[in-house]
GROMACS .gro file of C-alpha atoms in nm:
model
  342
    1UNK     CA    1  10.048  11.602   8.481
    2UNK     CA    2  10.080  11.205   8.500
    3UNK     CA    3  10.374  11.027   8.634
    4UNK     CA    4  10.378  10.866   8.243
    5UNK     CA    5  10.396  11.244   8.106
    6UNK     CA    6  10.644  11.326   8.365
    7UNK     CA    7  10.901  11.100   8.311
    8UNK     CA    8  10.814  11.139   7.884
    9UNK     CA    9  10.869  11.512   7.927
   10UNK     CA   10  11.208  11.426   8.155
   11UNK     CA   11  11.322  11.185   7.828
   12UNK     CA   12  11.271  11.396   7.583
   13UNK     CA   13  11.473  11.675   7.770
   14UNK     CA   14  11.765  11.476   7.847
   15UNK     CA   15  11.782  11.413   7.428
   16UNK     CA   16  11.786  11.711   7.397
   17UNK     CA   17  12.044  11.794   7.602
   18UNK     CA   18  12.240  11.479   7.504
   19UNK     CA   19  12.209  11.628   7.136
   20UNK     CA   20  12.312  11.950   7.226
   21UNK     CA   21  12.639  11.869   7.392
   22UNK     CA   22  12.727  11.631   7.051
   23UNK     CA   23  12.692  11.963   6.870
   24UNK     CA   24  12.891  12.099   7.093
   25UNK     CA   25  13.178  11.862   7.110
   26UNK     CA   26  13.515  11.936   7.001
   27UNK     CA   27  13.657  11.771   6.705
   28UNK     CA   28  13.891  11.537   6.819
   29UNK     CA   29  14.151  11.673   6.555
   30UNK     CA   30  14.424  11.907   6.631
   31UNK     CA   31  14.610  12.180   6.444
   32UNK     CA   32  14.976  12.365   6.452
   33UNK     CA   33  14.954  12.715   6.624
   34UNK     CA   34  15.251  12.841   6.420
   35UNK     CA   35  15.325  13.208   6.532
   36UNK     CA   36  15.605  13.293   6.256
   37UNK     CA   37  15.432  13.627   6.158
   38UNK     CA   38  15.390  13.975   6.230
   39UNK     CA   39  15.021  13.992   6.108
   40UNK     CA   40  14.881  13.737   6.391
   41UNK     CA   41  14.613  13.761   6.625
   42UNK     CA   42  14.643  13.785   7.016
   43UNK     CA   43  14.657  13.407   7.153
   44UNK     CA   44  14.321  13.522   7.331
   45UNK     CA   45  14.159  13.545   6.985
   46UNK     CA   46  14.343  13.261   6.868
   47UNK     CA   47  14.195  13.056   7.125
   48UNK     CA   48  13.870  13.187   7.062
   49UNK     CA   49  13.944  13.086   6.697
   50UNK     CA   50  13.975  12.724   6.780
   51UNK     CA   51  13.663  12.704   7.073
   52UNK     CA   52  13.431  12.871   6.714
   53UNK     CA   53  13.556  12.593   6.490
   54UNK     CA   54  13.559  12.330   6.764
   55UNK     CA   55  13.884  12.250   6.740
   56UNK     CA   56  13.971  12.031   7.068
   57UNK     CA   57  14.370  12.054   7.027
   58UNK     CA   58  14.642  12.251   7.001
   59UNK     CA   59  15.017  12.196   6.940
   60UNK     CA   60  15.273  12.460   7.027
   61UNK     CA   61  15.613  12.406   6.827
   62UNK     CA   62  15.773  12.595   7.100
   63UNK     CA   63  15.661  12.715   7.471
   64UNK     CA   64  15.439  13.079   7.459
   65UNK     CA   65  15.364  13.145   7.834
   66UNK     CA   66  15.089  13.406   7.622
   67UNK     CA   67  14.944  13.122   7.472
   68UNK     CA   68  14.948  12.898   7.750
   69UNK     CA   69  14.763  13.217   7.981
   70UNK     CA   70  14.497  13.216   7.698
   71UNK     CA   71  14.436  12.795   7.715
   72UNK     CA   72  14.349  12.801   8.062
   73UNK     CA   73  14.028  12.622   8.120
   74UNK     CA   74  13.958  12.614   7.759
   75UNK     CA   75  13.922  12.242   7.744
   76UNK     CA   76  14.170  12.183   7.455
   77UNK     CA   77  14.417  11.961   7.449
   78UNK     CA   78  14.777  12.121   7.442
   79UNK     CA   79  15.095  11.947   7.300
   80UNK     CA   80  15.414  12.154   7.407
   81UNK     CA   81  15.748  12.174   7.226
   82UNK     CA   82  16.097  12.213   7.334
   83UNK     CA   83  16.289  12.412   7.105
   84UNK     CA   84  16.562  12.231   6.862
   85UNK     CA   85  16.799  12.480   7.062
   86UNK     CA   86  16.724  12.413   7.399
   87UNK     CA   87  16.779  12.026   7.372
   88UNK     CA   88  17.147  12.021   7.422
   89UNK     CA   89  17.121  12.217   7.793
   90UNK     CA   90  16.795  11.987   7.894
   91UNK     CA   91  16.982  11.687   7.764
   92UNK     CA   92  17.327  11.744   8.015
   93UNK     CA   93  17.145  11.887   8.276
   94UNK     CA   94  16.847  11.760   8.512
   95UNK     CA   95  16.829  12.103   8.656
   96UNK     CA   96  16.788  12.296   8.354
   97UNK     CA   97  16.508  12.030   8.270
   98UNK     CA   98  16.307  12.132   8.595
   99UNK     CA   99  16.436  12.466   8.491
  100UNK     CA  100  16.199  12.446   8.167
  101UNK     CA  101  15.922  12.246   8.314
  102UNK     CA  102  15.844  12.435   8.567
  103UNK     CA  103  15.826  12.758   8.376
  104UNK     CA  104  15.650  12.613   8.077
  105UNK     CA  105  15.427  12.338   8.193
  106UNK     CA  106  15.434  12.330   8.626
  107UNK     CA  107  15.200  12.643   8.672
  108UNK     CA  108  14.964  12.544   8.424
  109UNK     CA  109  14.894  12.200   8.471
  110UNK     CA  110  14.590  12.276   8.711
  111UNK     CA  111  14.410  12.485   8.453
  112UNK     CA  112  14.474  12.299   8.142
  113UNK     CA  113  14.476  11.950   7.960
  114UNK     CA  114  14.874  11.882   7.839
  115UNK     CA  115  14.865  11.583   7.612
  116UNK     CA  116  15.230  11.526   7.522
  117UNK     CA  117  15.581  11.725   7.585
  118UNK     CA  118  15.785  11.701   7.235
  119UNK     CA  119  16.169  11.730   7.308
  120UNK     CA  120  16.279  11.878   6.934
  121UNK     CA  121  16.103  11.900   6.610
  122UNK     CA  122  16.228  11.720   6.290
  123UNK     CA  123  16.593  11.706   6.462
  124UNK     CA  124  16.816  11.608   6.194
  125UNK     CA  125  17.016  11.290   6.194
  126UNK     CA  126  17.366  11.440   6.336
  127UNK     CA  127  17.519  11.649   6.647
  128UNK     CA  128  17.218  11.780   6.774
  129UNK     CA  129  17.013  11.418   6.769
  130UNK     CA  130  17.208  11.269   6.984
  131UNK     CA  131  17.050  11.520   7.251
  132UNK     CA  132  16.664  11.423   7.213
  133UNK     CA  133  16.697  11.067   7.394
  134UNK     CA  134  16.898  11.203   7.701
  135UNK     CA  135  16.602  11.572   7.703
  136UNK     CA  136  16.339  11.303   7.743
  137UNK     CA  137  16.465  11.139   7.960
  138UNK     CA  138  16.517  11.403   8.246
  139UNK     CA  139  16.201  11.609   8.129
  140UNK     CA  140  16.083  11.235   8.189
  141UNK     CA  141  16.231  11.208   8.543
  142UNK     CA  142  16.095  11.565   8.617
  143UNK     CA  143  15.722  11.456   8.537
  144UNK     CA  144  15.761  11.114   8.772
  145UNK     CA  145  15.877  11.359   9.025
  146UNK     CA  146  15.540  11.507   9.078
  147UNK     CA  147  15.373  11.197   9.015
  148UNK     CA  148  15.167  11.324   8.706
  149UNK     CA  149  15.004  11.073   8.509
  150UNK     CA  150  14.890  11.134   8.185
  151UNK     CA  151  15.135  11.360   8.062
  152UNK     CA  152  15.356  11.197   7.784
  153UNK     CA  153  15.696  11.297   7.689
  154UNK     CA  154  15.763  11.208   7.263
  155UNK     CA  155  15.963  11.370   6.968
  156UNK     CA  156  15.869  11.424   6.605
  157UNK     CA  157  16.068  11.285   6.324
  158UNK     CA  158  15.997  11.357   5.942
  159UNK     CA  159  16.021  11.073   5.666
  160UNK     CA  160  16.386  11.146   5.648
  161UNK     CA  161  16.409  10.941   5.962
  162UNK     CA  162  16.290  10.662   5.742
  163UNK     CA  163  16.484  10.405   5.392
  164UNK     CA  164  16.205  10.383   5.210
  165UNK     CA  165  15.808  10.395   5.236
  166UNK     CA  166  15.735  10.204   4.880
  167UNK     CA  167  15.589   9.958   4.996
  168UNK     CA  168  15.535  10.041   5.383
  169UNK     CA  169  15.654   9.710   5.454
  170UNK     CA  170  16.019   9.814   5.310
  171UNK     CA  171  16.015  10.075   5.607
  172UNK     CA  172  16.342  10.067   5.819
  173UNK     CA  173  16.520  10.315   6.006
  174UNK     CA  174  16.762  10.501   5.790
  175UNK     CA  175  17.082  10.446   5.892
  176UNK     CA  176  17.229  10.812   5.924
  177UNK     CA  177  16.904  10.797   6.227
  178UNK     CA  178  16.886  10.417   6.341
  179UNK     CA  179  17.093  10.488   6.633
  180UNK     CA  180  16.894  10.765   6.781
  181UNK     CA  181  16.604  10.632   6.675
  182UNK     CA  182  16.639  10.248   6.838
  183UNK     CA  183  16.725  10.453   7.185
  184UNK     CA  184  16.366  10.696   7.119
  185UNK     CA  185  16.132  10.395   7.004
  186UNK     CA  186  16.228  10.188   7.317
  187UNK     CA  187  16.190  10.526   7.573
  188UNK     CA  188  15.807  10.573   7.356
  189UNK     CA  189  15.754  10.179   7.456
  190UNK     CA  190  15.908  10.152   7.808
  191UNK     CA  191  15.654  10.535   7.932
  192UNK     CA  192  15.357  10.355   7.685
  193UNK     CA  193  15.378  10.688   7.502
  194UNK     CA  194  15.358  10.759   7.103
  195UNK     CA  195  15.589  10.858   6.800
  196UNK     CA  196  15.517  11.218   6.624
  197UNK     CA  197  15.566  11.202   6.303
  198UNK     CA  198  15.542  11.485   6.064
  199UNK     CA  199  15.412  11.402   5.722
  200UNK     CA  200  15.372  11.533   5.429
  201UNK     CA  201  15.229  11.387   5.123
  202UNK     CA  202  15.267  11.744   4.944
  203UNK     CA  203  15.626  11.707   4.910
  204UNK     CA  204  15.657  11.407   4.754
  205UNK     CA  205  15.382  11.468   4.543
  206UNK     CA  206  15.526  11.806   4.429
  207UNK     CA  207  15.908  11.660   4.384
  208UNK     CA  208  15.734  11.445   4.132
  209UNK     CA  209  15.406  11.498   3.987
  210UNK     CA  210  15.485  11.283   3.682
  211UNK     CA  211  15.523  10.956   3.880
  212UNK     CA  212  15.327  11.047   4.179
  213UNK     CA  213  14.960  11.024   4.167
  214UNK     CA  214  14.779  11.347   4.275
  215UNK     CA  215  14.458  11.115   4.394
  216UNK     CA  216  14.700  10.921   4.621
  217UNK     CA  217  14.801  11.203   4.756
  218UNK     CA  218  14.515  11.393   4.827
  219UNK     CA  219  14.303  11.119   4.981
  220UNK     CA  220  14.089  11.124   4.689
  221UNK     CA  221  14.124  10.759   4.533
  222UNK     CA  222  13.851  10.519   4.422
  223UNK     CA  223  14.075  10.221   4.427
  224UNK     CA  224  14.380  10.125   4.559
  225UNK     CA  225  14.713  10.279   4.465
  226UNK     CA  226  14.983  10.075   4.630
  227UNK     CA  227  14.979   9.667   4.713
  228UNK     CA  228  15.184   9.571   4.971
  229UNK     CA  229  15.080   9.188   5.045
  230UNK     CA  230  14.747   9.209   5.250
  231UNK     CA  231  14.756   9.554   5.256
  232UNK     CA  232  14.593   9.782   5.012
  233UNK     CA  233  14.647  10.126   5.003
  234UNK     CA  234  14.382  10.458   4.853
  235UNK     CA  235  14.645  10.714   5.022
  236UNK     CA  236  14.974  10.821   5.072
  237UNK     CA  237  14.989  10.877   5.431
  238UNK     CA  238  14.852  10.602   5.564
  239UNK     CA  239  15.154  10.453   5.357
  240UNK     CA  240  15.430  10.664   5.525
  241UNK     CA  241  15.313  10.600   5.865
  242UNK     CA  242  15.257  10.225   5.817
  243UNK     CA  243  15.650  10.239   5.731
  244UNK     CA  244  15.691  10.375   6.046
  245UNK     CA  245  15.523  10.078   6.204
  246UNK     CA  246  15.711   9.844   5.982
  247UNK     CA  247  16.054  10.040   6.062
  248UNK     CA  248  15.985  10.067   6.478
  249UNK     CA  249  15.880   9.651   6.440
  250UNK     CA  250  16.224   9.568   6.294
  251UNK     CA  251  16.374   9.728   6.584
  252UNK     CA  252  16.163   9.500   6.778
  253UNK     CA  253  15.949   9.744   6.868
  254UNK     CA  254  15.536   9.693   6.842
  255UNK     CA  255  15.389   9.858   7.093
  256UNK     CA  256  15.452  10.220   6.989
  257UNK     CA  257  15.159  10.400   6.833
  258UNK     CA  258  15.235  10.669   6.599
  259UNK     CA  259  15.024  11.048   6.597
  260UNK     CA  260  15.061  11.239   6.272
  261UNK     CA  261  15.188  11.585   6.415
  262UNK     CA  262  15.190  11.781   6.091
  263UNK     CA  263  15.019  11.731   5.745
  264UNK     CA  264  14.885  11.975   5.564
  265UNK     CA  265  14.905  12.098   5.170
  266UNK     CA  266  14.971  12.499   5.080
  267UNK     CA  267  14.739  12.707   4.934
  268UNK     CA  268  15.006  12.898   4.702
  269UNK     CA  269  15.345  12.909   4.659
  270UNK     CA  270  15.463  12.690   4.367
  271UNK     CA  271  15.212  12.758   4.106
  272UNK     CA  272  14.985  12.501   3.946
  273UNK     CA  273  14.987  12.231   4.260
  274UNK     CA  274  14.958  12.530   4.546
  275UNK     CA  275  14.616  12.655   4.511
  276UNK     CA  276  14.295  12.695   4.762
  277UNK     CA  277  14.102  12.467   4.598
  278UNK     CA  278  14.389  12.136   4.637
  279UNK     CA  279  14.450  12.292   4.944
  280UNK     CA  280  14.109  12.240   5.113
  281UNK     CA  281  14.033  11.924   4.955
  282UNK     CA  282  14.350  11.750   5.129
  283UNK     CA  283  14.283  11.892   5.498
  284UNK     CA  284  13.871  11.819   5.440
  285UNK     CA  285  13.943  11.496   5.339
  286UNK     CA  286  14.241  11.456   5.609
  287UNK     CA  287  14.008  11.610   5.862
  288UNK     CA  288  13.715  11.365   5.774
  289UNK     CA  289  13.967  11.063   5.803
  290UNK     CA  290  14.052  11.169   6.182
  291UNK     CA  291  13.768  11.255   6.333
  292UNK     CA  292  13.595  10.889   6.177
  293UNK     CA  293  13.911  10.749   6.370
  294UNK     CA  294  14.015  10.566   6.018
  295UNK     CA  295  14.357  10.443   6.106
  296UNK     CA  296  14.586  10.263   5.871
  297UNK     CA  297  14.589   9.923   5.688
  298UNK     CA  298  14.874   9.810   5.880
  299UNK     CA  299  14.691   9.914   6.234
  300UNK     CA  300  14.287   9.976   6.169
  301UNK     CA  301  14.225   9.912   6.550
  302UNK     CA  302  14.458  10.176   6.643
  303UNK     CA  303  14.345  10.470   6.745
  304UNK     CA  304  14.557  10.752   6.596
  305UNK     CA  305  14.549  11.093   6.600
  306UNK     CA  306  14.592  11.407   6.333
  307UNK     CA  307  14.727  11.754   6.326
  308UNK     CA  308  14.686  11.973   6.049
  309UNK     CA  309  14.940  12.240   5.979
  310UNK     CA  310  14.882  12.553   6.035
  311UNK     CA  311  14.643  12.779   6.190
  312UNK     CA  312  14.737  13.108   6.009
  313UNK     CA  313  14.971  13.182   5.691
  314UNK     CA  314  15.323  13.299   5.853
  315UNK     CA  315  15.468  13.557   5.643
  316UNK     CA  316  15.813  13.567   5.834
  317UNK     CA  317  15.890  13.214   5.674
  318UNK     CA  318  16.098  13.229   5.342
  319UNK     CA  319  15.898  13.312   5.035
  320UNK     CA  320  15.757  13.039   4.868
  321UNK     CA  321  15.526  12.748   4.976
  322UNK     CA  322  15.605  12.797   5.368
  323UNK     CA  323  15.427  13.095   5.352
  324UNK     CA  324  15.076  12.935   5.303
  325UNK     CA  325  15.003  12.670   5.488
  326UNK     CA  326  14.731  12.826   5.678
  327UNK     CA  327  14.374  12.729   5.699
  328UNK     CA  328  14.343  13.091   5.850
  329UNK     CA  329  14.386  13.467   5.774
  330UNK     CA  330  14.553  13.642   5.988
  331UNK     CA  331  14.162  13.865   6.069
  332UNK     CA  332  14.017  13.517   6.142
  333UNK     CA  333  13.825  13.416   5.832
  334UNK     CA  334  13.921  13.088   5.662
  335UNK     CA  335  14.148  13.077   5.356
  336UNK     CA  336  13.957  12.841   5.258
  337UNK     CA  337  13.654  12.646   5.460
  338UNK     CA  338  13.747  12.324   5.611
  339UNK     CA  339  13.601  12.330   5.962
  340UNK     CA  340  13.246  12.430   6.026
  341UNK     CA  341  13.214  12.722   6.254
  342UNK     CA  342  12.942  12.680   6.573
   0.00000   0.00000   0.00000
C-alpha cells in the first residue's frame, strides 16, 4: 500500500471513530433521580437507565450511599442534596458538616464527577432559611479543606423566592426571602458558583389556563408572548429565570449564573392539562432547548444548564399530579419517549 493510501485509510478511520464517540456522547442534560416509591428499580439499573438514554447527569434530592456505589466510574455528572432537615445541625456545627461530607461525598470523589453540593431544596422563607447561608458556608470550608476544585456548593429556590416575573425585568427578591437571599447570591458570587432554581411553568399554567397561554408554556410558540423592552419572549421559563437575573442584579449581584434544577410537566393527575401527550411535548421541547445550549433573552451567551423532573413516577407522593412526573416506569420503559435510547 502507498504512503498516500496509508495515511487516506488512517483519515478515514479516525472519522470514524470521531463519529462514533459523538454518538456516543452523553446529553449534556440532567434529570431528578426521585426515589419516593416502593415500585423502583435498584440504583444499579437506574444507572444503567441513564448510560441507555445517554443521560450525562444526575441530581440526588438527598444523599443515597446505594446510589452513589452504583455512579462510580459511570461518567455522569452527580449533583448531591442536603436534606431540608439536616440544615439546621450543618448550619451550627463545622463538625457535623465534615460529619456529612465525608460520609456522603469524601469516599467517592475519586470514582465519580460531583458537580454541585445543594444545602436544602425549595427552603421556605422562615425558621428553617435562615440555616442554608451558614450550611454552605461550613460544607464550603470543608471542601477548601481538601483543596478540591471544581466542586460547587449552591441551594435551590422556587419562584416563591421571587415579586413578580411579568415582565422579567419586574423580578426582585420577595421580601418574606430578600434577607436570606442577598446573604446566598453574594456566597454563589464570592465561590463563582450558580443559583438552582426550580421551575415550573406547569403550575402557573394550570392555576390559570384562561389567562395563561398553553403555547407559552409549553415551549411551543411561533411568536413572541411577552415584551419586556429589548427582550422578547416565545416561553415561560426563560421568563422566570430572566427574573431571577433581574432580581440577583438589583441586589447588585451580576455575576451569578442560574441552572434550572427542576422543570418538568405531569403526565396525569388533574385531568384535561395532565396527559402523556402535553407531557412529552414540554420535556422534548425543554430537552431540545438544553442540549442546543439556548439560554435566555436576558443572558444568550450564558451557558445554562437543565434538569428535568423525574426519572420514574413516585407513588408514595400524595395522590394527584405529584404522582406522575416521571419520564419512566418503574420496569424501565418510557411513559412516554423523550430521550432516544443507544
Amino acid at each position: 500500500m502507498s504512503s498516500t493510501s496509508t495515511i487516506l485509510v488512517l483519515l478515514i478511520a479516525a472519522l470514524l471513530h470521531c463519529h462514533i464517540g459523538i454518538t456516543k456522547a452523553q446529553l449534556d442534560i440532567g434529570v431528578n433521580y426521585g426515589m419516593d416509591g416502593d415500585d423502583l428499580p435498584s440504583p444499579a439499573t437506574v444507572v444503567q437507565l441513564f448510560k441507555n438514554y445517554s443521560i450525562g447527569k444526575m441530581r440526588l434530592l438527598e444523599p443515597n450511599n446505594d446510589v452513589l456505589e452504583a455512579l462510580e466510574d459511570s461518567n455522569i455528572d452527580v449533583t448531591i442534596g442536603i436534606k431540608n432537615e439536616d440544615l439546621p445541625s450543618i448550619a451550627s456545627s463545622p463538625q457535623a458538616a465534615g460529619v456529612w461530607f465525608n460520609e456522603h461525598v469524601q469516599p467517592f470523589i475519586p470514582l465519580m464527577n460531583f458537580q454541585y453540593i445543594t444545602a436544602g431544596n425549595e427552603v421556605v422563607p422562615g425558621d428553617l432559611a435562615k440555616h442554608v447561608l451558614p450550611a454552605m458556608q461550613n460544607i464550603q470550608n470543608v471542601i477548601n479543606s481538601y483543596n478540591y476544585t471544581g466542586l460547587r456548593v449552591t441551594t435551590a429556590v422556587e419562584i416563591a423566592a421571587l415579586e413578580g416575573f411579568d415582565p422579567p425585568s419586574k423580578g426582585a427578591s420577595a421580601q418574606n426571602a430578600r434577607a436570606d437571599m442577598v446573604g446566598i447570591i453574594n456566597f454563589l458570587s464570592n465561590t463563582s458558583s450558580p443559583l438552582l432554581v426550580n421551575v415550573y411553568p406547569y403550575f402557573k399554567f394550570a392555576s390559570d389556563p384562561d389567562h395563561v397561554r398553553l403555547d407559552y408554556a409549553q415551549f411551543t410558540a411561533t411568536s413572541p408572548i411577552v415584551q419586556d423592552g429589548n427582550f422578547s419572549y416565545y416561553n415561560m421559563l426563560d421568563a422566570i429565570v430572566d427574573a431571577f437575573y433581574w432580581a440577583m442584579e438589583k441586589e447588585g449581584v451580576s455575576s451569578v449564573d442560574a441552572v434550572v434544577s427542576e422543570s418538568g410537566w405531569p403526565s396525569a393527575g388533574d385531568g384535561l392539562w395532565t396527559t402523556p401527550l402535553l407531557a412529552q411535548t414540554y420535556n422534548q421541547n425543554f430537552l431540545k432547548k438544553f442540549i442546543a445550549r439556548q439560554a435566555t433573552p436576558k443572558r444568550p451567551d450564558h451557558y445554562l444548564e437543565g434538569f428535568i423532573y423525574g426519572m420514574f413516577n413516585e407513588n408514595k407522593k400524595p395522590a394527584g399530579v405529584d404522582q406522575h412526573w416521571g419520564l419512566f416506569n418503574s420496569d424501565g420503559t418510557p411513559v412516554y419517549p423523550v430521550f432516544t435510547k443507544v
